[in-house]
């Protein structure tokens, strides 16, 4: 009988990360650290952002991609590289390949945001659109690698990728030596694993906490069981960490070194994105601000010393950003939608709007319904979309309408 011999999982050590840091000198940026007074007041500890959203290509992915491709043998470079990605990894591979003079082909799913497709092409990759979901795109890229001999560059499941991402951890320790907790988003696990390797080797006292979107959280059940497991139909707006199964290499590291893995809701993600834009003046994609979502959701967990939240990327499609901002404002109580019935006569709508003016609610949209059979002969239903100042203001608007004799239906 033939038995499949389990392959040992490659180890990543501090020397690997330090070697990657030397390799990346002059290639990747040492991204800045920015403080957040708002989150500092919530947690009771200084909070800093590690702004990888300001990295070249807009995310940390360039670090690992460059180290992986730079480590290829001459004959492998000659064969070219191939990758599959909906965005950040695609751009990282494209730029790294161009800088190293290696031909790159990147498979992206049909329907990938046009700005990400254009950026990947501008960085020098040949882009091929295939599949409706990333799994189909990944299969096409692997088939291409098998057929052509191109080297497949995995987004997270390789020791060189992890070593490259770990340079983020070295920079954090240099920029904020007093740090007590580091928050880092987790998709497949390459960034979190790399940061953990670097930080725990030099500062085992620093707590490293991973963050996943609740709708795509494969790590908590995998860690409970002790090996990577897949989750069915991961669903989250944070496409950068929408990964259904942990990578074998990062999983082993994360299981040994990470102190905790937390999950965050979609409301928390959209609120975090809004906070980054309004308070920090930083454009951060949903996956990139998962760490901020964790701080907003459970600020009491992060007292006792300085906290660094890694903002892992800023590549967000403008159309998606528009939808997320609306969602974030609604989650923060900044939008209010309601329906009510008024008399179908001249001046009725003006009277309603006068009440809203007194309570200082900004009317964004008004629509009328006159054909609903549930309406009385002289009634009209009005649907309002309002911009408000928060949950307390929403409650005040409802009270004023009730006091004026209006029956709010929703």
PDB file of N, CA and C in Angstrom, residues 293-391:
ATOM      1  N   UNK A 293     -11.292  47.827  14.626  1.00  0.00           N
ATOM      2  CA  UNK A 293     -12.598  47.282  15.003  1.00  0.00           C
ATOM      3  C   UNK A 293     -12.512  46.528  16.324  1.00  0.00           C
ATOM      4  N   UNK A 294     -11.415  45.801  16.535  1.00  0.00           N
ATOM      5  CA  UNK A 294     -11.235  45.074  17.796  1.00  0.00           C
ATOM      6  C   UNK A 294     -11.125  46.036  18.969  1.00  0.00           C
ATOM      7  N   UNK A 295     -10.420  47.136  18.775  1.00  0.00           N
ATOM      8  CA  UNK A 295     -10.284  48.131  19.845  1.00  0.00           C
ATOM      9  C   UNK A 295     -11.617  48.799  20.151  1.00  0.00           C
ATOM     10  N   UNK A 296     -12.406  49.075  19.117  1.00  0.00           N
ATOM     11  CA  UNK A 296     -13.722  49.678  19.326  1.00  0.00           C
ATOM     12  C   UNK A 296     -14.676  48.713  20.020  1.00  0.00           C
ATOM     13  N   UNK A 297     -14.556  47.422  19.684  1.00  0.00           N
ATOM     14  CA  UNK A 297     -15.501  46.427  20.201  1.00  0.00           C
ATOM     15  C   UNK A 297     -15.236  46.063  21.656  1.00  0.00           C
ATOM     16  N   UNK A 298     -13.968  45.956  22.020  1.00  0.00           N
ATOM     17  CA  UNK A 298     -13.609  45.508  23.379  1.00  0.00           C
ATOM     18  C   UNK A 298     -12.446  46.334  23.924  1.00  0.00           C
ATOM     19  N   UNK A 299     -12.639  47.633  24.098  1.00  0.00           N
ATOM     20  CA  UNK A 299     -11.523  48.481  24.525  1.00  0.00           C
ATOM     21  C   UNK A 299     -10.957  48.097  25.880  1.00  0.00           C
ATOM     22  N   UNK A 300     -11.801  47.485  26.716  1.00  0.00           N
ATOM     23  CA  UNK A 300     -11.349  47.125  28.066  1.00  0.00           C
ATOM     24  C   UNK A 300     -10.269  46.056  28.073  1.00  0.00           C
ATOM     25  N   UNK A 301     -10.090  45.349  26.964  1.00  0.00           N
ATOM     26  CA  UNK A 301      -9.089  44.281  26.905  1.00  0.00           C
ATOM     27  C   UNK A 301      -7.676  44.796  26.673  1.00  0.00           C
ATOM     28  N   UNK A 302      -7.547  46.088  26.350  1.00  0.00           N
ATOM     29  CA  UNK A 302      -6.252  46.556  25.870  1.00  0.00           C
ATOM     30  C   UNK A 302      -5.658  47.670  26.723  1.00  0.00           C
ATOM     31  N   UNK A 303      -5.994  47.693  27.999  1.00  0.00           N
ATOM     32  CA  UNK A 303      -5.353  48.617  28.919  1.00  0.00           C
ATOM     33  C   UNK A 303      -4.020  48.054  29.388  1.00  0.00           C
ATOM     34  N   UNK A 304      -3.329  48.835  30.183  1.00  0.00           N
ATOM     35  CA  UNK A 304      -2.099  48.322  30.786  1.00  0.00           C
ATOM     36  C   UNK A 304      -0.837  48.593  30.012  1.00  0.00           C
ATOM     37  N   UNK A 305      -0.896  49.408  28.993  1.00  0.00           N
ATOM     38  CA  UNK A 305       0.335  49.728  28.264  1.00  0.00           C
ATOM     39  C   UNK A 305       0.060  50.084  26.831  1.00  0.00           C
ATOM     40  N   UNK A 306       1.031  50.652  26.124  1.00  0.00           N
ATOM     41  CA  UNK A 306       0.832  51.078  24.741  1.00  0.00           C
ATOM     42  C   UNK A 306       0.389  49.935  23.826  1.00  0.00           C
ATOM     43  N   UNK A 307      -0.508  50.263  22.916  1.00  0.00           N
ATOM     44  CA  UNK A 307      -1.052  49.309  21.952  1.00  0.00           C
ATOM     45  C   UNK A 307      -0.686  49.787  20.548  1.00  0.00           C
ATOM     46  N   UNK A 308      -0.261  48.858  19.705  1.00  0.00           N
ATOM     47  CA  UNK A 308      -0.032  49.165  18.293  1.00  0.00           C
ATOM     48  C   UNK A 308      -1.006  48.337  17.462  1.00  0.00           C
ATOM     49  N   UNK A 309      -1.819  49.010  16.666  1.00  0.00           N
ATOM     50  CA  UNK A 309      -2.756  48.346  15.756  1.00  0.00           C
ATOM     51  C   UNK A 309      -2.204  48.461  14.341  1.00  0.00           C
ATOM     52  N   UNK A 310      -1.986  47.331  13.693  1.00  0.00           N
ATOM     53  CA  UNK A 310      -1.453  47.337  12.325  1.00  0.00           C
ATOM     54  C   UNK A 310      -2.595  47.621  11.355  1.00  0.00           C
ATOM     55  N   UNK A 311      -2.476  48.716  10.603  1.00  0.00           N
ATOM     56  CA  UNK A 311      -3.408  49.012   9.511  1.00  0.00           C
ATOM     57  C   UNK A 311      -2.802  48.397   8.256  1.00  0.00           C
ATOM     58  N   UNK A 312      -3.267  47.200   7.907  1.00  0.00           N
ATOM     59  CA  UNK A 312      -2.512  46.371   6.966  1.00  0.00           C
ATOM     60  C   UNK A 312      -2.662  46.761   5.504  1.00  0.00           C
ATOM     61  N   UNK A 313      -3.691  47.548   5.149  1.00  0.00           N
ATOM     62  CA  UNK A 313      -3.840  47.909   3.749  1.00  0.00           C
ATOM     63  C   UNK A 313      -4.851  49.013   3.528  1.00  0.00           C
ATOM     64  N   UNK A 314      -4.700  49.707   2.404  1.00  0.00           N
ATOM     65  CA  UNK A 314      -5.597  50.806   2.088  1.00  0.00           C
ATOM     66  C   UNK A 314      -6.202  50.726   0.701  1.00  0.00           C
ATOM     67  N   UNK A 315      -6.179  49.544   0.097  1.00  0.00           N
ATOM     68  CA  UNK A 315      -6.705  49.401  -1.266  1.00  0.00           C
ATOM     69  C   UNK A 315      -8.188  49.049  -1.225  1.00  0.00           C
ATOM     70  N   UNK A 316      -9.010  50.049  -1.288  1.00  0.00           N
ATOM     71  CA  UNK A 316     -10.453  49.821  -1.249  1.00  0.00           C
ATOM     72  C   UNK A 316     -11.073  50.440  -2.491  1.00  0.00           C
ATOM     73  N   UNK A 317     -11.941  49.679  -3.150  1.00  0.00           N
ATOM     74  CA  UNK A 317     -12.638  50.142  -4.342  1.00  0.00           C
ATOM     75  C   UNK A 317     -13.545  51.320  -3.970  1.00  0.00           C
ATOM     76  N   UNK A 318     -13.517  52.419  -4.724  1.00  0.00           N
ATOM     77  CA  UNK A 318     -14.334  53.584  -4.366  1.00  0.00           C
ATOM     78  C   UNK A 318     -15.825  53.273  -4.217  1.00  0.00           C
ATOM     79  N   UNK A 319     -16.373  52.401  -5.066  1.00  0.00           N
ATOM     80  CA  UNK A 319     -17.792  52.069  -4.949  1.00  0.00           C
ATOM     81  C   UNK A 319     -18.080  51.307  -3.656  1.00  0.00           C
ATOM     82  N   UNK A 320     -17.176  50.375  -3.313  1.00  0.00           N
ATOM     83  CA  UNK A 320     -17.338  49.661  -2.043  1.00  0.00           C
ATOM     84  C   UNK A 320     -17.178  50.614  -0.872  1.00  0.00           C
ATOM     85  N   UNK A 321     -16.221  51.530  -0.981  1.00  0.00           N
ATOM     86  CA  UNK A 321     -16.002  52.505   0.087  1.00  0.00           C
ATOM     87  C   UNK A 321     -17.264  53.319   0.342  1.00  0.00           C
ATOM     88  N   UNK A 322     -17.937  53.712  -0.727  1.00  0.00           N
ATOM     89  CA  UNK A 322     -19.170  54.488  -0.580  1.00  0.00           C
ATOM     90  C   UNK A 322     -20.219  53.696   0.204  1.00  0.00           C
ATOM     91  N   UNK A 323     -20.362  52.412  -0.128  1.00  0.00           N
ATOM     92  CA  UNK A 323     -21.355  51.582   0.576  1.00  0.00           C
ATOM     93  C   UNK A 323     -20.954  51.363   2.034  1.00  0.00           C
ATOM     94  N   UNK A 324     -19.661  51.141   2.260  1.00  0.00           N
ATOM     95  CA  UNK A 324     -19.198  50.882   3.627  1.00  0.00           C
ATOM     96  C   UNK A 324     -19.367  52.119   4.500  1.00  0.00           C
ATOM     97  N   UNK A 325     -19.103  53.278   3.931  1.00  0.00           N
ATOM     98  CA  UNK A 325     -19.262  54.502   4.710  1.00  0.00           C
ATOM     99  C   UNK A 325     -20.716  54.695   5.125  1.00  0.00           C
ATOM    100  N   UNK A 326     -21.651  54.410   4.209  1.00  0.00           N
ATOM    101  CA  UNK A 326     -23.069  54.503   4.581  1.00  0.00           C
ATOM    102  C   UNK A 326     -23.391  53.513   5.696  1.00  0.00           C
ATOM    103  N   UNK A 327     -22.853  52.293   5.554  1.00  0.00           N
ATOM    104  CA  UNK A 327     -23.089  51.268   6.573  1.00  0.00           C
ATOM    105  C   UNK A 327     -22.484  51.694   7.903  1.00  0.00           C
ATOM    106  N   UNK A 328     -21.275  52.243   7.850  1.00  0.00           N
ATOM    107  CA  UNK A 328     -20.603  52.671   9.068  1.00  0.00           C
ATOM    108  C   UNK A 328     -21.335  53.802   9.763  1.00  0.00           C
ATOM    109  N   UNK A 329     -21.867  54.748   8.972  1.00  0.00           N
ATOM    110  CA  UNK A 329     -22.602  55.851   9.578  1.00  0.00           C
ATOM    111  C   UNK A 329     -23.904  55.369  10.191  1.00  0.00           C
ATOM    112  N   UNK A 330     -24.546  54.388   9.536  1.00  0.00           N
ATOM    113  CA  UNK A 330     -25.767  53.823  10.117  1.00  0.00           C
ATOM    114  C   UNK A 330     -25.450  53.088  11.414  1.00  0.00           C
ATOM    115  N   UNK A 331     -24.352  52.316  11.418  1.00  0.00           N
ATOM    116  CA  UNK A 331     -23.963  51.579  12.626  1.00  0.00           C
ATOM    117  C   UNK A 331     -23.620  52.521  13.764  1.00  0.00           C
ATOM    118  N   UNK A 332     -23.109  53.705  13.436  1.00  0.00           N
ATOM    119  CA  UNK A 332     -22.738  54.681  14.460  1.00  0.00           C
ATOM    120  C   UNK A 332     -23.908  55.582  14.846  1.00  0.00           C
ATOM    121  N   UNK A 333     -25.103  55.300  14.311  1.00  0.00           N
ATOM    122  CA  UNK A 333     -26.264  56.119  14.640  1.00  0.00           C
ATOM    123  C   UNK A 333     -26.272  57.450  13.926  1.00  0.00           C
ATOM    124  N   UNK A 334     -25.594  57.538  12.791  1.00  0.00           N
ATOM    125  CA  UNK A 334     -25.483  58.801  12.071  1.00  0.00           C
ATOM    126  C   UNK A 334     -26.496  58.883  10.927  1.00  0.00           C
ATOM    127  N   UNK A 335     -27.156  57.788  10.617  1.00  0.00           N
ATOM    128  CA  UNK A 335     -28.249  57.755   9.646  1.00  0.00           C
ATOM    129  C   UNK A 335     -29.487  57.232  10.356  1.00  0.00           C
ATOM    130  N   UNK A 336     -30.626  57.762   9.987  1.00  0.00           N
ATOM    131  CA  UNK A 336     -31.883  57.271  10.535  1.00  0.00           C
ATOM    132  C   UNK A 336     -32.882  57.169   9.399  1.00  0.00           C
ATOM    133  N   UNK A 337     -33.447  55.980   9.208  1.00  0.00           N
ATOM    134  CA  UNK A 337     -34.493  55.776   8.212  1.00  0.00           C
ATOM    135  C   UNK A 337     -35.786  55.457   8.944  1.00  0.00           C
ATOM    136  N   UNK A 338     -36.860  56.115   8.548  1.00  0.00           N
ATOM    137  CA  UNK A 338     -38.145  55.864   9.209  1.00  0.00           C
ATOM    138  C   UNK A 338     -39.298  56.110   8.243  1.00  0.00           C
ATOM    139  N   UNK A 339     -40.434  55.505   8.582  1.00  0.00           N
ATOM    140  CA  UNK A 339     -41.655  55.663   7.790  1.00  0.00           C
ATOM    141  C   UNK A 339     -42.756  56.153   8.713  1.00  0.00           C
ATOM    142  N   UNK A 340     -43.606  57.024   8.207  1.00  0.00           N
ATOM    143  CA  UNK A 340     -44.756  57.492   8.969  1.00  0.00           C
ATOM    144  C   UNK A 340     -45.847  57.951   8.009  1.00  0.00           C
ATOM    145  N   UNK A 341     -47.076  58.037   8.530  1.00  0.00           N
ATOM    146  CA  UNK A 341     -48.211  58.426   7.698  1.00  0.00           C
ATOM    147  C   UNK A 341     -48.640  59.843   8.056  1.00  0.00           C
ATOM    148  N   UNK A 342     -48.932  60.596   7.003  1.00  0.00           N
ATOM    149  CA  UNK A 342     -49.408  61.967   7.196  1.00  0.00           C
ATOM    150  C   UNK A 342     -50.656  62.163   6.344  1.00  0.00           C
ATOM    151  N   UNK A 343     -51.373  63.234   6.626  1.00  0.00           N
ATOM    152  CA  UNK A 343     -52.564  63.556   5.832  1.00  0.00           C
ATOM    153  C   UNK A 343     -52.137  63.964   4.425  1.00  0.00           C
ATOM    154  N   UNK A 344     -52.888  63.480   3.443  1.00  0.00           N
ATOM    155  CA  UNK A 344     -52.567  63.793   2.045  1.00  0.00           C
ATOM    156  C   UNK A 344     -53.240  65.108   1.671  1.00  0.00           C
ATOM    157  N   UNK A 345     -52.635  66.199   2.148  1.00  0.00           N
ATOM    158  CA  UNK A 345     -53.182  67.537   1.878  1.00  0.00           C
ATOM    159  C   UNK A 345     -52.022  68.528   1.793  1.00  0.00           C
ATOM    160  N   UNK A 346     -52.223  69.654   1.165  1.00  0.00           N
ATOM    161  CA  UNK A 346     -51.160  70.652   1.060  1.00  0.00           C
ATOM    162  C   UNK A 346     -50.670  71.099   2.439  1.00  0.00           C
ATOM    163  N   UNK A 347     -49.367  71.203   2.586  1.00  0.00           N
ATOM    164  CA  UNK A 347     -48.784  71.687   3.830  1.00  0.00           C
ATOM    165  C   UNK A 347     -48.422  70.598   4.825  1.00  0.00           C
ATOM    166  N   UNK A 348     -48.917  69.354   4.613  1.00  0.00           N
ATOM    167  CA  UNK A 348     -48.643  68.292   5.582  1.00  0.00           C
ATOM    168  C   UNK A 348     -47.152  67.955   5.622  1.00  0.00           C
ATOM    169  N   UNK A 349     -46.538  67.836   4.445  1.00  0.00           N
ATOM    170  CA  UNK A 349     -45.108  67.518   4.408  1.00  0.00           C
ATOM    171  C   UNK A 349     -44.285  68.671   4.992  1.00  0.00           C
ATOM    172  N   UNK A 350     -44.689  69.904   4.703  1.00  0.00           N
ATOM    173  CA  UNK A 350     -43.973  71.066   5.241  1.00  0.00           C
ATOM    174  C   UNK A 350     -44.012  71.062   6.764  1.00  0.00           C
ATOM    175  N   UNK A 351     -45.147  70.666   7.326  1.00  0.00           N
ATOM    176  CA  UNK A 351     -45.253  70.592   8.784  1.00  0.00           C
ATOM    177  C   UNK A 351     -44.319  69.548   9.370  1.00  0.00           C
ATOM    178  N   UNK A 352     -44.246  68.394   8.692  1.00  0.00           N
ATOM    179  CA  UNK A 352     -43.340  67.337   9.150  1.00  0.00           C
ATOM    180  C   UNK A 352     -41.886  67.806   9.099  1.00  0.00           C
ATOM    181  N   UNK A 353     -41.516  68.436   7.999  1.00  0.00           N
ATOM    182  CA  UNK A 353     -40.139  68.900   7.852  1.00  0.00           C
ATOM    183  C   UNK A 353     -39.807  69.998   8.855  1.00  0.00           C
ATOM    184  N   UNK A 354     -40.802  70.778   9.235  1.00  0.00           N
ATOM    185  CA  UNK A 354     -40.578  71.819  10.238  1.00  0.00           C
ATOM    186  C   UNK A 354     -40.202  71.201  11.582  1.00  0.00           C
ATOM    187  N   UNK A 355     -40.858  70.096  11.938  1.00  0.00           N
ATOM    188  CA  UNK A 355     -40.515  69.400  13.188  1.00  0.00           C
ATOM    189  C   UNK A 355     -39.068  68.910  13.132  1.00  0.00           C
ATOM    190  N   UNK A 356     -38.695  68.344  12.000  1.00  0.00           N
ATOM    191  CA  UNK A 356     -37.328  67.836  11.854  1.00  0.00           C
ATOM    192  C   UNK A 356     -36.308  68.966  11.884  1.00  0.00           C
ATOM    193  N   UNK A 357     -36.695  70.124  11.367  1.00  0.00           N
ATOM    194  CA  UNK A 357     -35.797  71.276  11.397  1.00  0.00           C
ATOM    195  C   UNK A 357     -35.547  71.735  12.823  1.00  0.00           C
ATOM    196  N   UNK A 358     -36.577  71.735  13.646  1.00  0.00           N
ATOM    197  CA  UNK A 358     -36.436  72.146  15.047  1.00  0.00           C
ATOM    198  C   UNK A 358     -35.463  71.246  15.795  1.00  0.00           C
ATOM    199  N   UNK A 359     -35.514  69.946  15.477  1.00  0.00           N
ATOM    200  CA  UNK A 359     -34.651  68.996  16.177  1.00  0.00           C
ATOM    201  C   UNK A 359     -33.295  68.846  15.487  1.00  0.00           C
ATOM    202  N   UNK A 360     -33.061  69.632  14.421  1.00  0.00           N
ATOM    203  CA  UNK A 360     -31.759  69.705  13.750  1.00  0.00           C
ATOM    204  C   UNK A 360     -31.355  68.391  13.093  1.00  0.00           C
ATOM    205  N   UNK A 361     -32.329  67.709  12.474  1.00  0.00           N
ATOM    206  CA  UNK A 361     -32.034  66.504  11.691  1.00  0.00           C
ATOM    207  C   UNK A 361     -31.985  66.887  10.214  1.00  0.00           C
ATOM    208  N   UNK A 362     -30.923  66.483   9.544  1.00  0.00           N
ATOM    209  CA  UNK A 362     -30.741  66.838   8.141  1.00  0.00           C
ATOM    210  C   UNK A 362     -31.431  65.803   7.247  1.00  0.00           C
ATOM    211  N   UNK A 363     -32.373  66.241   6.427  1.00  0.00           N
ATOM    212  CA  UNK A 363     -33.130  65.344   5.562  1.00  0.00           C
ATOM    213  C   UNK A 363     -32.321  65.078   4.295  1.00  0.00           C
ATOM    214  N   UNK A 364     -31.994  63.801   4.073  1.00  0.00           N
ATOM    215  CA  UNK A 364     -31.233  63.411   2.890  1.00  0.00           C
ATOM    216  C   UNK A 364     -32.136  63.009   1.734  1.00  0.00           C
ATOM    217  N   UNK A 365     -33.279  62.398   2.060  1.00  0.00           N
ATOM    218  CA  UNK A 365     -34.149  61.887   0.997  1.00  0.00           C
ATOM    219  C   UNK A 365     -35.562  61.754   1.532  1.00  0.00           C
ATOM    220  N   UNK A 366     -36.532  62.037   0.683  1.00  0.00           N
ATOM    221  CA  UNK A 366     -37.954  61.896   1.029  1.00  0.00           C
ATOM    222  C   UNK A 366     -38.647  61.172  -0.115  1.00  0.00           C
ATOM    223  N   UNK A 367     -39.470  60.177   0.211  1.00  0.00           N
ATOM    224  CA  UNK A 367     -40.273  59.514  -0.827  1.00  0.00           C
ATOM    225  C   UNK A 367     -41.686  59.294  -0.307  1.00  0.00           C
ATOM    226  N   UNK A 368     -42.652  59.280  -1.246  1.00  0.00           N
ATOM    227  CA  UNK A 368     -44.063  59.117  -0.900  1.00  0.00           C
ATOM    228  C   UNK A 368     -44.595  57.801  -1.453  1.00  0.00           C
ATOM    229  N   UNK A 369     -45.519  57.191  -0.698  1.00  0.00           N
ATOM    230  CA  UNK A 369     -46.251  56.020  -1.168  1.00  0.00           C
ATOM    231  C   UNK A 369     -47.744  56.321  -1.028  1.00  0.00           C
ATOM    232  N   UNK A 370     -48.461  56.270  -2.156  1.00  0.00           N
ATOM    233  CA  UNK A 370     -49.896  56.568  -2.117  1.00  0.00           C
ATOM    234  C   UNK A 370     -50.753  55.379  -2.510  1.00  0.00           C
ATOM    235  N   UNK A 371     -50.137  54.289  -2.977  1.00  0.00           N
ATOM    236  CA  UNK A 371     -50.916  53.190  -3.551  1.00  0.00           C
ATOM    237  C   UNK A 371     -51.005  51.971  -2.645  1.00  0.00           C
ATOM    238  N   UNK A 372     -50.485  52.026  -1.438  1.00  0.00           N
ATOM    239  CA  UNK A 372     -50.560  50.888  -0.532  1.00  0.00           C
ATOM    240  C   UNK A 372     -52.015  50.710  -0.074  1.00  0.00           C
ATOM    241  N   UNK A 373     -52.577  49.493  -0.221  1.00  0.00           N
ATOM    242  CA  UNK A 373     -53.981  49.287   0.176  1.00  0.00           C
ATOM    243  C   UNK A 373     -54.221  49.472   1.667  1.00  0.00           C
ATOM    244  N   UNK A 374     -53.139  49.455   2.471  1.00  0.00           N
ATOM    245  CA  UNK A 374     -53.312  49.646   3.910  1.00  0.00           C
ATOM    246  C   UNK A 374     -53.504  51.112   4.278  1.00  0.00           C
ATOM    247  N   UNK A 375     -53.258  52.011   3.338  1.00  0.00           N
ATOM    248  CA  UNK A 375     -53.417  53.438   3.608  1.00  0.00           C
ATOM    249  C   UNK A 375     -54.887  53.847   3.573  1.00  0.00           C
ATOM    250  N   UNK A 376     -55.230  54.811   4.421  1.00  0.00           N
ATOM    251  CA  UNK A 376     -56.568  55.376   4.381  1.00  0.00           C
ATOM    252  C   UNK A 376     -56.745  56.235   3.147  1.00  0.00           C
ATOM    253  N   UNK A 377     -57.978  56.616   2.876  1.00  0.00           N
ATOM    254  CA  UNK A 377     -58.289  57.376   1.671  1.00  0.00           C
ATOM    255  C   UNK A 377     -57.552  58.706   1.629  1.00  0.00           C
ATOM    256  N   UNK A 378     -57.335  59.319   2.785  1.00  0.00           N
ATOM    257  CA  UNK A 378     -56.713  60.652   2.831  1.00  0.00           C
ATOM    258  C   UNK A 378     -55.302  60.596   3.435  1.00  0.00           C
ATOM    259  N   UNK A 379     -54.687  59.422   3.385  1.00  0.00           N
ATOM    260  CA  UNK A 379     -53.349  59.267   3.960  1.00  0.00           C
ATOM    261  C   UNK A 379     -52.299  59.073   2.874  1.00  0.00           C
ATOM    262  N   UNK A 380     -51.079  59.418   3.219  1.00  0.00           N
ATOM    263  CA  UNK A 380     -49.918  59.136   2.391  1.00  0.00           C
ATOM    264  C   UNK A 380     -48.786  58.682   3.325  1.00  0.00           C
ATOM    265  N   UNK A 381     -48.057  57.701   2.861  1.00  0.00           N
ATOM    266  CA  UNK A 381     -46.915  57.238   3.658  1.00  0.00           C
ATOM    267  C   UNK A 381     -45.646  57.956   3.183  1.00  0.00           C
ATOM    268  N   UNK A 382     -44.897  58.443   4.133  1.00  0.00           N
ATOM    269  CA  UNK A 382     -43.654  59.163   3.834  1.00  0.00           C
ATOM    270  C   UNK A 382     -42.484  58.374   4.399  1.00  0.00           C
ATOM    271  N   UNK A 383     -41.505  58.127   3.547  1.00  0.00           N
ATOM    272  CA  UNK A 383     -40.264  57.485   4.002  1.00  0.00           C
ATOM    273  C   UNK A 383     -39.160  58.535   4.012  1.00  0.00           C
ATOM    274  N   UNK A 384     -38.458  58.641   5.135  1.00  0.00           N
ATOM    275  CA  UNK A 384     -37.427  59.658   5.313  1.00  0.00           C
ATOM    276  C   UNK A 384     -36.082  59.006   5.580  1.00  0.00           C
ATOM    277  N   UNK A 385     -35.042  59.591   5.007  1.00  0.00           N
ATOM    278  CA  UNK A 385     -33.673  59.215   5.337  1.00  0.00           C
ATOM    279  C   UNK A 385     -33.005  60.462   5.894  1.00  0.00           C
ATOM    280  N   UNK A 386     -32.547  60.354   7.141  1.00  0.00           N
ATOM    281  CA  UNK A 386     -32.021  61.512   7.856  1.00  0.00           C
ATOM    282  C   UNK A 386     -30.562  61.303   8.237  1.00  0.00           C
ATOM    283  N   UNK A 387     -29.830  62.403   8.249  1.00  0.00           N
ATOM    284  CA  UNK A 387     -28.485  62.398   8.812  1.00  0.00           C
ATOM    285  C   UNK A 387     -28.591  62.927  10.233  1.00  0.00           C
ATOM    286  N   UNK A 388     -28.108  62.144  11.179  1.00  0.00           N
ATOM    287  CA  UNK A 388     -28.216  62.509  12.588  1.00  0.00           C
ATOM    288  C   UNK A 388     -26.829  62.540  13.230  1.00  0.00           C
ATOM    289  N   UNK A 389     -26.803  62.851  14.536  1.00  0.00           N
ATOM    290  CA  UNK A 389     -25.536  63.066  15.235  1.00  0.00           C
ATOM    291  C   UNK A 389     -25.143  61.914  16.142  1.00  0.00           C
ATOM    292  N   UNK A 390     -25.909  60.842  16.123  1.00  0.00           N
ATOM    293  CA  UNK A 390     -25.594  59.704  16.955  1.00  0.00           C
ATOM    294  C   UNK A 390     -26.854  59.101  17.550  1.00  0.00           C
ATOM    295  N   UNK A 391     -26.708  58.001  18.304  1.00  0.00           N
ATOM    296  CA  UNK A 391     -27.882  57.307  18.847  1.00  0.00           C
ATOM    297  C   UNK A 391     -28.789  58.190  19.697  1.00  0.00           C
TER     298      UNK A 391
END
